[in-house]
PDB file of C-alpha atoms in Angstrom:
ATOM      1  CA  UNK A   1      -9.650  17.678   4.071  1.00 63.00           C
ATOM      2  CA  UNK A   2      -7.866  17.450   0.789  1.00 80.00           C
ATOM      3  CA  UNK A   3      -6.597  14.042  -0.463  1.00 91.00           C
ATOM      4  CA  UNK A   4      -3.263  13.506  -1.516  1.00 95.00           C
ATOM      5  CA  UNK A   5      -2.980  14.760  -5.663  1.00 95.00           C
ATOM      6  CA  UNK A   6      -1.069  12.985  -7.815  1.00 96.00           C
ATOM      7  CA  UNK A   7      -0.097  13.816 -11.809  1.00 96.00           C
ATOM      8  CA  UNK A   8      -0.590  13.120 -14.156  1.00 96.00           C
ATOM      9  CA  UNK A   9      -3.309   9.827 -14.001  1.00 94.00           C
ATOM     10  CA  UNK A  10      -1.767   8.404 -17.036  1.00 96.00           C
ATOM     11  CA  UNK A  11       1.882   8.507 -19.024  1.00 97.00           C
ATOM     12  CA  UNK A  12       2.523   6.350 -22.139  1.00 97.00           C
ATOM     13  CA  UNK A  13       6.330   6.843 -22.988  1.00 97.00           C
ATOM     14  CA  UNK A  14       8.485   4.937 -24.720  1.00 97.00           C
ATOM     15  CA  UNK A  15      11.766   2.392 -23.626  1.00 96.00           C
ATOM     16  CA  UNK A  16      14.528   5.096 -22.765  1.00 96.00           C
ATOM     17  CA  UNK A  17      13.055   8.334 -22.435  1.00 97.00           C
ATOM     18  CA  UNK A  18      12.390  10.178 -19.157  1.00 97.00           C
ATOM     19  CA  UNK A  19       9.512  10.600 -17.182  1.00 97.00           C
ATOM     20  CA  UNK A  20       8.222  12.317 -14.023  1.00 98.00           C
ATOM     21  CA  UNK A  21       5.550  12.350 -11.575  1.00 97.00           C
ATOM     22  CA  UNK A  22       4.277  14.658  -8.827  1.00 97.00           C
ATOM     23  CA  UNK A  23       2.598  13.974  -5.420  1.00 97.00           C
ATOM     24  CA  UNK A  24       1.732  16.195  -2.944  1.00 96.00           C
ATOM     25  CA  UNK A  25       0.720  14.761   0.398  1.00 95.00           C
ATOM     26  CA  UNK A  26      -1.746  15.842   3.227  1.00 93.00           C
ATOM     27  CA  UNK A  27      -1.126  19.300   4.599  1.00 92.00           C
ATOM     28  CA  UNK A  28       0.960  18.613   7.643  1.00 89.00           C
ATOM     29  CA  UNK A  29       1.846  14.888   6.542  1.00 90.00           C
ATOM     30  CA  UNK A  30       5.549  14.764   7.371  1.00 88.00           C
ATOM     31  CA  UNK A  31       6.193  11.315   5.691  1.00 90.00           C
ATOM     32  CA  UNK A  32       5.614  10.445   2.162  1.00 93.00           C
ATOM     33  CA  UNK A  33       5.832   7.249   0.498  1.00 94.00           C
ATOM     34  CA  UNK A  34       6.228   6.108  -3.591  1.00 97.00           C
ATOM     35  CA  UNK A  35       5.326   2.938  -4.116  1.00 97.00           C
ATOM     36  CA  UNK A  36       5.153   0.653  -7.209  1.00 97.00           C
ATOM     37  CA  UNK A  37       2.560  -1.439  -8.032  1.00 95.00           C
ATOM     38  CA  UNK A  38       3.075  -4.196 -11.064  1.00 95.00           C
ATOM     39  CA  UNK A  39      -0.299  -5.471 -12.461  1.00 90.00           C
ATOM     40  CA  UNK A  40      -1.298  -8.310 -10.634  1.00 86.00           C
ATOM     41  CA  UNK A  41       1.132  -7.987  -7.505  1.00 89.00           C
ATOM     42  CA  UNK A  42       1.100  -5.386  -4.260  1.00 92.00           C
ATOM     43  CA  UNK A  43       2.841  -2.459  -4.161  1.00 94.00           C
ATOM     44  CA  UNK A  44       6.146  -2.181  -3.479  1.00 94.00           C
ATOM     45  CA  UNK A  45       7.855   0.798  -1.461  1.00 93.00           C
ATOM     46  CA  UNK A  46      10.300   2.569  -3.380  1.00 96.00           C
ATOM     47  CA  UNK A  47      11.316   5.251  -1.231  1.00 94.00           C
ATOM     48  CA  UNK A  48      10.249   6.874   2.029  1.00 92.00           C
ATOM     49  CA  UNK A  49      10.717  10.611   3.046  1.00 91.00           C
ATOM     50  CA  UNK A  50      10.714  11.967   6.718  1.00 88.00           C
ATOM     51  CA  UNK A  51       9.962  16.071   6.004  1.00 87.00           C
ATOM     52  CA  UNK A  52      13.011  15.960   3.167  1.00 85.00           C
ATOM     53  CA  UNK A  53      15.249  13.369   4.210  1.00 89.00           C
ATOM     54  CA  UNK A  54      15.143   9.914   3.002  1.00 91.00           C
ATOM     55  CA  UNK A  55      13.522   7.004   5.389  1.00 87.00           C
ATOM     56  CA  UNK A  56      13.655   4.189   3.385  1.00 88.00           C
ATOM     57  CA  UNK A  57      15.684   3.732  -0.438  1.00 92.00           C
ATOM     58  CA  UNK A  58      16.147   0.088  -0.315  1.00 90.00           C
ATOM     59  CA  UNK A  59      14.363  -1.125  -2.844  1.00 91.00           C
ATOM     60  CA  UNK A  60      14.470   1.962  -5.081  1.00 95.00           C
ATOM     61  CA  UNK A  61      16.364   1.289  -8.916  1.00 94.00           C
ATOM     62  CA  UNK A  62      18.648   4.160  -8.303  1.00 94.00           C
ATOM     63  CA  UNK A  63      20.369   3.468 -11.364  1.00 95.00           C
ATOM     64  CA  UNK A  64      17.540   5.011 -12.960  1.00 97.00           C
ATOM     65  CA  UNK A  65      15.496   6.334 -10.577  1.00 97.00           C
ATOM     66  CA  UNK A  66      15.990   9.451  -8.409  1.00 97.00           C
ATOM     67  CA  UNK A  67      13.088  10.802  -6.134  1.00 97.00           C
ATOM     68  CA  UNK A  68      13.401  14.416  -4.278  1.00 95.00           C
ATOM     69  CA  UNK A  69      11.260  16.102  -1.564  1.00 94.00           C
ATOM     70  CA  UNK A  70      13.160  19.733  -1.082  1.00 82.00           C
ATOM     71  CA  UNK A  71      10.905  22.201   1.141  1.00 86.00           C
ATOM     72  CA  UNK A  72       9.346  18.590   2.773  1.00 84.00           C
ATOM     73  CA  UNK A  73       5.989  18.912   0.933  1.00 91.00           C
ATOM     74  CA  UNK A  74       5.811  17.845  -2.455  1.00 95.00           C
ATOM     75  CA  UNK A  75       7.442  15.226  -4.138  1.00 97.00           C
ATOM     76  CA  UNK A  76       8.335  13.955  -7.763  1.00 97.00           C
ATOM     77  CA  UNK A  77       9.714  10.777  -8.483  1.00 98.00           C
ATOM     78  CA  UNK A  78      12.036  10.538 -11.887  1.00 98.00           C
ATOM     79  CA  UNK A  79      12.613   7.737 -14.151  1.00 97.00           C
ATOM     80  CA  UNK A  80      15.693   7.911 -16.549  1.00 96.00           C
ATOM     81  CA  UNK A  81      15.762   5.841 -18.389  1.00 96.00           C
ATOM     82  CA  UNK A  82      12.660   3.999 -18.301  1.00 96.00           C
ATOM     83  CA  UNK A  83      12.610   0.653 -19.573  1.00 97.00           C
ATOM     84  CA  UNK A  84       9.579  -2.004 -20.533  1.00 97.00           C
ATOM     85  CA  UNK A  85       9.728  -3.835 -16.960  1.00 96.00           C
ATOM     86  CA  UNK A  86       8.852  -0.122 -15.227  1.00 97.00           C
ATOM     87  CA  UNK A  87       4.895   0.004 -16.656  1.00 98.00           C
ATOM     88  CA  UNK A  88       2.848   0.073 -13.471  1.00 97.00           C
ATOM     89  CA  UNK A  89       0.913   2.263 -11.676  1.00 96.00           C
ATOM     90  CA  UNK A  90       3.019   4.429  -9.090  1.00 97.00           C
ATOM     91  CA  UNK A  91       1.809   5.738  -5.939  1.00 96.00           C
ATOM     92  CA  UNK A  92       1.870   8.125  -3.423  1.00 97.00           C
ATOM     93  CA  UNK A  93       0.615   7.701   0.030  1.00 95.00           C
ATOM     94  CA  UNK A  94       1.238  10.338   3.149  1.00 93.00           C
ATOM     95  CA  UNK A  95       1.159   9.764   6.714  1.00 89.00           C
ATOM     96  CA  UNK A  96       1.275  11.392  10.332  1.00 81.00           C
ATOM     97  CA  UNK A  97       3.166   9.514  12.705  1.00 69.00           C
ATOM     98  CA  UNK A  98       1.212   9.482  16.009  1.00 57.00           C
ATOM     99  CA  UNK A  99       3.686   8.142  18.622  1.00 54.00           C
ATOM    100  CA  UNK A 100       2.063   6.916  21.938  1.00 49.00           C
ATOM    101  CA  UNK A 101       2.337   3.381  23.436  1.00 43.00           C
ATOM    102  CA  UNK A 102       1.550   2.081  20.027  1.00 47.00           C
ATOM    103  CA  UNK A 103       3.168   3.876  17.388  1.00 54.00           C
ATOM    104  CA  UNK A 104       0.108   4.251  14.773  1.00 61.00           C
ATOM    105  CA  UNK A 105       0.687   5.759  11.378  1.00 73.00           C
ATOM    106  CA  UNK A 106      -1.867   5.415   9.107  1.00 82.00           C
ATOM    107  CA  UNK A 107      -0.923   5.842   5.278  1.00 89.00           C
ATOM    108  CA  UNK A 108      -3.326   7.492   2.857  1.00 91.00           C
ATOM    109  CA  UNK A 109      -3.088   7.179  -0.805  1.00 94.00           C
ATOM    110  CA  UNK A 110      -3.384   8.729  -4.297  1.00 94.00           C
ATOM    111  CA  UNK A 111      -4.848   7.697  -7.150  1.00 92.00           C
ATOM    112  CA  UNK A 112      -1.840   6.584  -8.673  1.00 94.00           C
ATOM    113  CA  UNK A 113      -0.351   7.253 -11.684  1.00 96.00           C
ATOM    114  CA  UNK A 114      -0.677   4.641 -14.721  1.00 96.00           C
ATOM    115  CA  UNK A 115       2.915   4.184 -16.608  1.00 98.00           C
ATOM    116  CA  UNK A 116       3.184   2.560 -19.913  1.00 97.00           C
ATOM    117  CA  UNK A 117       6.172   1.577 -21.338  1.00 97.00           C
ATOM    118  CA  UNK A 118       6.058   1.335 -24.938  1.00 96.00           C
TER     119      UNK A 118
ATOM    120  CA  UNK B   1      12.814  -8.604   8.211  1.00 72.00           C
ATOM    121  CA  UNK B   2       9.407  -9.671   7.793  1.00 79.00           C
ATOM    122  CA  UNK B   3       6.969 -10.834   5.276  1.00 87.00           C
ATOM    123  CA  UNK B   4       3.345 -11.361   4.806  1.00 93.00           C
ATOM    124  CA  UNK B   5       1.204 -14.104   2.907  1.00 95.00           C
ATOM    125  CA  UNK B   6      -2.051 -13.781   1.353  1.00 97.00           C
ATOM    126  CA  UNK B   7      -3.083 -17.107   1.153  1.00 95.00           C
ATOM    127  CA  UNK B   8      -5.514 -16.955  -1.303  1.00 95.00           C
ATOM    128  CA  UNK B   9      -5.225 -15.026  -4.748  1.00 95.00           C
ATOM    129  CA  UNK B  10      -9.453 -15.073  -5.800  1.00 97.00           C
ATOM    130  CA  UNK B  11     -11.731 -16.007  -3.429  1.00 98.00           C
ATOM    131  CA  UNK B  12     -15.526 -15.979  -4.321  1.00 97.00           C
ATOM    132  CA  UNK B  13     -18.750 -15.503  -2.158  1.00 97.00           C
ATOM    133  CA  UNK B  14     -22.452 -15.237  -2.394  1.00 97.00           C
ATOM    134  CA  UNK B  15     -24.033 -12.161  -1.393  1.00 97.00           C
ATOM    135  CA  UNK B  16     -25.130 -11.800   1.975  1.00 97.00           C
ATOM    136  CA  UNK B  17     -22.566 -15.169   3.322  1.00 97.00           C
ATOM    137  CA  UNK B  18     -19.700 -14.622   4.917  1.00 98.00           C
ATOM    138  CA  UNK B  19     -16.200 -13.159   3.855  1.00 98.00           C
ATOM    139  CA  UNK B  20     -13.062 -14.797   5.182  1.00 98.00           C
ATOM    140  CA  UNK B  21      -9.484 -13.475   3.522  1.00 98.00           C
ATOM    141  CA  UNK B  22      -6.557 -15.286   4.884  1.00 98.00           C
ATOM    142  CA  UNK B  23      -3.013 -13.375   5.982  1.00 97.00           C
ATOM    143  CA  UNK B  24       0.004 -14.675   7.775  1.00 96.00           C
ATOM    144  CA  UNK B  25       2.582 -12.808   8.503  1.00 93.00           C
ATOM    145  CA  UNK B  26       6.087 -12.884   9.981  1.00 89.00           C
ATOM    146  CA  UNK B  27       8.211 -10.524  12.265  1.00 82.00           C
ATOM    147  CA  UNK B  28      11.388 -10.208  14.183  1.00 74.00           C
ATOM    148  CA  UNK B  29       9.683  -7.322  16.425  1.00 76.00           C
ATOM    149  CA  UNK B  30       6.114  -6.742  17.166  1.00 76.00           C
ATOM    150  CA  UNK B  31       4.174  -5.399  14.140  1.00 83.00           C
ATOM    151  CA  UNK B  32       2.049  -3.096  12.915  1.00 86.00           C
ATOM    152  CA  UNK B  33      -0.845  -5.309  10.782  1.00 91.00           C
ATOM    153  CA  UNK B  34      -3.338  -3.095   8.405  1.00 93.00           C
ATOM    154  CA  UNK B  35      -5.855  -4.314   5.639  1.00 96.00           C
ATOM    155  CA  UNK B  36      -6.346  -1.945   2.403  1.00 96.00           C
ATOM    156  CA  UNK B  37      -8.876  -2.309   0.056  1.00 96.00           C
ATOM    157  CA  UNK B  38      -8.498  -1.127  -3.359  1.00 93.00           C
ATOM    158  CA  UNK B  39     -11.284  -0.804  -5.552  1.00 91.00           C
ATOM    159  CA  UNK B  40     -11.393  -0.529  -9.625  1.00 83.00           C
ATOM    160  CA  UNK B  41      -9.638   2.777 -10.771  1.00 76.00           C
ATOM    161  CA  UNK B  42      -9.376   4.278  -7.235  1.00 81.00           C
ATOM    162  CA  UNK B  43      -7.032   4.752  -5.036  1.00 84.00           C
ATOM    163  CA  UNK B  44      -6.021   2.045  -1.894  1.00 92.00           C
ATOM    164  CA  UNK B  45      -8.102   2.885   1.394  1.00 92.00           C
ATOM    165  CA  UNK B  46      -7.751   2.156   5.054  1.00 92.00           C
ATOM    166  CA  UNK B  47      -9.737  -1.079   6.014  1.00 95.00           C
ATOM    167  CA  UNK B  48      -8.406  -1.628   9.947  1.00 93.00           C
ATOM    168  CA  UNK B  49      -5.243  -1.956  11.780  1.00 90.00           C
ATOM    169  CA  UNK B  50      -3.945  -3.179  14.613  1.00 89.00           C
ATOM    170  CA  UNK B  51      -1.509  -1.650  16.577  1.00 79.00           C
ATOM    171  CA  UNK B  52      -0.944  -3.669  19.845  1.00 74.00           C
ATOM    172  CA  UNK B  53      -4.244  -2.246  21.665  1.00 72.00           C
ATOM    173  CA  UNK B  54      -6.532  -4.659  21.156  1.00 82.00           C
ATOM    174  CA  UNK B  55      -6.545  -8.648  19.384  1.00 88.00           C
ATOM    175  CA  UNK B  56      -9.901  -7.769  17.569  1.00 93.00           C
ATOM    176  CA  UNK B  57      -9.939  -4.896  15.667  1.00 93.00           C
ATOM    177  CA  UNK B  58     -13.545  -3.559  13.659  1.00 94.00           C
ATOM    178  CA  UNK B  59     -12.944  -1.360  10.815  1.00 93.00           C
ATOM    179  CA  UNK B  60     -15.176   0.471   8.021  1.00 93.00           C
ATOM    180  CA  UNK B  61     -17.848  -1.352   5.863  1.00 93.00           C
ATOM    181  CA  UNK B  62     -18.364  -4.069   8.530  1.00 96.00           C
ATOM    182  CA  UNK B  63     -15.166  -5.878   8.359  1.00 97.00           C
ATOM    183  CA  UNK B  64     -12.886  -6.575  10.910  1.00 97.00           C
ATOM    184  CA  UNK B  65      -9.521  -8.951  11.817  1.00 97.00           C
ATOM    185  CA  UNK B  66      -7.987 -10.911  14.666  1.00 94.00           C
ATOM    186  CA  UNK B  67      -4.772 -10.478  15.641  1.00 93.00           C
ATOM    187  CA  UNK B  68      -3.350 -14.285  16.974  1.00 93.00           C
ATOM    188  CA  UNK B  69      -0.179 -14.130  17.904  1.00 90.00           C
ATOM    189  CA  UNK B  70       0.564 -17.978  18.417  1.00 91.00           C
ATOM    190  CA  UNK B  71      -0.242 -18.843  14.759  1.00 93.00           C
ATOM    191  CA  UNK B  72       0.903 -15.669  13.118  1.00 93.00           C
ATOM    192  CA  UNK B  73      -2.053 -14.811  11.471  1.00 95.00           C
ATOM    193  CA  UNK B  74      -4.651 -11.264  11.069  1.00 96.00           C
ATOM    194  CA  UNK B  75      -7.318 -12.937   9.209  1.00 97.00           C
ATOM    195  CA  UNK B  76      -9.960 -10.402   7.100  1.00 98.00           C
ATOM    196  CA  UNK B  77     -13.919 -11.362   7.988  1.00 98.00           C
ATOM    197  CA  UNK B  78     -17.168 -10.167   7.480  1.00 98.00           C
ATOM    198  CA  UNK B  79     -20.233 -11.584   8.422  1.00 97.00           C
ATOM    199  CA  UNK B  80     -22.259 -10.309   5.448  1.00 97.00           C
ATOM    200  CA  UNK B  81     -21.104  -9.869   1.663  1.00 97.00           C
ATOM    201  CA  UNK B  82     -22.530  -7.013   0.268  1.00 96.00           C
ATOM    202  CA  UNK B  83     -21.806  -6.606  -3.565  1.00 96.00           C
ATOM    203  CA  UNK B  84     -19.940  -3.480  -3.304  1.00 95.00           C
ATOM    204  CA  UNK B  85     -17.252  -5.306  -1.367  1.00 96.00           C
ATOM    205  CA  UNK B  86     -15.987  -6.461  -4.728  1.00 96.00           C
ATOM    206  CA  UNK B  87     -12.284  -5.195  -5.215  1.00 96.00           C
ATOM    207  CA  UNK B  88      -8.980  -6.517  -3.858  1.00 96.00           C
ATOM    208  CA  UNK B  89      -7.344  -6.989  -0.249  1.00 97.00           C
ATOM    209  CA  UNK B  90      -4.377  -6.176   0.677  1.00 97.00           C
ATOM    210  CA  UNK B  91      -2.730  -7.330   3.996  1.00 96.00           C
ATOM    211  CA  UNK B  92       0.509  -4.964   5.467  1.00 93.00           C
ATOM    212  CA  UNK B  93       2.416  -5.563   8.010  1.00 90.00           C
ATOM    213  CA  UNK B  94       5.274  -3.222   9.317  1.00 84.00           C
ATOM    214  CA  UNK B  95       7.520  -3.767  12.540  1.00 74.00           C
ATOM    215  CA  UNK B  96       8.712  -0.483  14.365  1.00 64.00           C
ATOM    216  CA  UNK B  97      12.148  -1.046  15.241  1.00 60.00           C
ATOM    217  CA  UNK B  98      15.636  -2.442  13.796  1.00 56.00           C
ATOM    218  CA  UNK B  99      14.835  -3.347  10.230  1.00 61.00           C
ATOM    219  CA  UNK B 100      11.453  -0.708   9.467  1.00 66.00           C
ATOM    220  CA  UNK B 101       9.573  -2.455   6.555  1.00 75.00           C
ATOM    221  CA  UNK B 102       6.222  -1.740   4.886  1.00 84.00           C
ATOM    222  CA  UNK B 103       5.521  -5.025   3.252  1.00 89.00           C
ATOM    223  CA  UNK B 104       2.322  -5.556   1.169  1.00 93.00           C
ATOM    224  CA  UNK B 105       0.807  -8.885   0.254  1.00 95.00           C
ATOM    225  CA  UNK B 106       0.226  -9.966  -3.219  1.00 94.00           C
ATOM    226  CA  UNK B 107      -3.362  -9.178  -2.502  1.00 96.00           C
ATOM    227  CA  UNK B 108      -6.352 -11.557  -2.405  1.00 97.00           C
ATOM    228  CA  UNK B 109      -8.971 -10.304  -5.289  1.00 96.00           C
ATOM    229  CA  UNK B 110     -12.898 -11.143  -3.655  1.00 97.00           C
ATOM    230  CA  UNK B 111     -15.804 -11.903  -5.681  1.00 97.00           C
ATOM    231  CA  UNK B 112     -19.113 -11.786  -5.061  1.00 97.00           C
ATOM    232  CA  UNK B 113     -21.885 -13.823  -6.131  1.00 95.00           C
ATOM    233  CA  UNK B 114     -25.257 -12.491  -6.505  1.00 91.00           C
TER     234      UNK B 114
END
């Protein structure tokens, strides 16, 4: 089966201006995940979408950040302004919730797109 | 809320000893634990997780964990380094119920030693 496609691989931008990714997930993945991932550290979840509602948005900067899901497949996440503190590489990961005894949900990931702040 | 550790940041082996990569976690409710590997320019993979069905849990590649309860801990290990298991570990844990948290740890980066 397909991965889940991320784009672009690679944005260089510079401080202030607007950027935007894409993800879509695993056909018949109802959650999707964004994470952000610093050089040197784990990723962080930004946001987490059940079909198109929002999960988790916790940790997301929403100041500047906005993320949407609208028919519950794709995704993009939006920066607006970026500044030099958002250069990372931001990923996508999908999952299928499999709800037995032991709730198991296994999240697979994209490559990841590779932000540069300039 | 919970956390996880990755006690170790590098840790370096000869090829063909074993691997161990340390993680300790915390939880208010009984958690989900996974390992992810993520190698150089691709994307984060599926090592193992455990789920509550069994303590010892095998994954891909050889490597598997142990979930002990009583010290908090889902420790990596492989009996057998093999060079392509250069890259960097990451330990998750999640807890299903009241505060629902995917937290990653800051990763442990292995080496291997020919």
């Amino acid at each position: 089966e397909a991965g889940v496609a991320q784009s672009p691989r690679y944005k260089i931008i510079e401080k202030r201006q607007s950027v935007a990714f894409w993800c879509n997930p695993i056909s018949g993945h109802a959650t999707l995940y964004w994470y952000q991932q610093i050089l040197g550290q784990g990723p962080k979840l930004l946001i987490q979408f059940q079909n198109n509602g929002v999960v988790d948005d916790s940790q997301l900067p929403k100041d500047r950040f906005s993320a949407e899901r609208l028919k519950g497949v794709d995704s993009t996440l939006k920066i607006q302004p970026a500044k030099l503190e958002d250069s990372a590489v931001y990923l996508c990961a999908s999952s299928t919730r499999d709800v037995g005894l032991a709730i198991t949900d296994t999240q697979y990931f994209g490559p990841g797109t590779r932000l540069t702040v300039l | 809320a919970q956390s996880v550790t990755q006690l170790d940041s590098h840790v370096s082996v000869s090829e063909g000893t074993p691997v161990l990569l340390r993680c300790n976690y915390s939880s208010s409710y009984s958690p989900s634990l996974f390992w992810y590997v993520q190698h150089p320019n691709k994307g984060l993979q599926l090592l193992l997780k455990y789920t509550s069905a069994a303590t010892l849990v095998k994954g891909i590649n050889g490597f598997e964990a142990e979930f002990k309860k009583s010290e908090t801990s889902f420790h990596l290990t492989k009996p057998s380094a093999h060079m392509s298991d250069a890259a960097e570990y990451f330990c998750v844990v999640r807890a299903w119920g009241g505060d629902d948290k995917i937290i990653f740890g800051k990763g442990t980066r292995l080496h291997i030693l020919p």
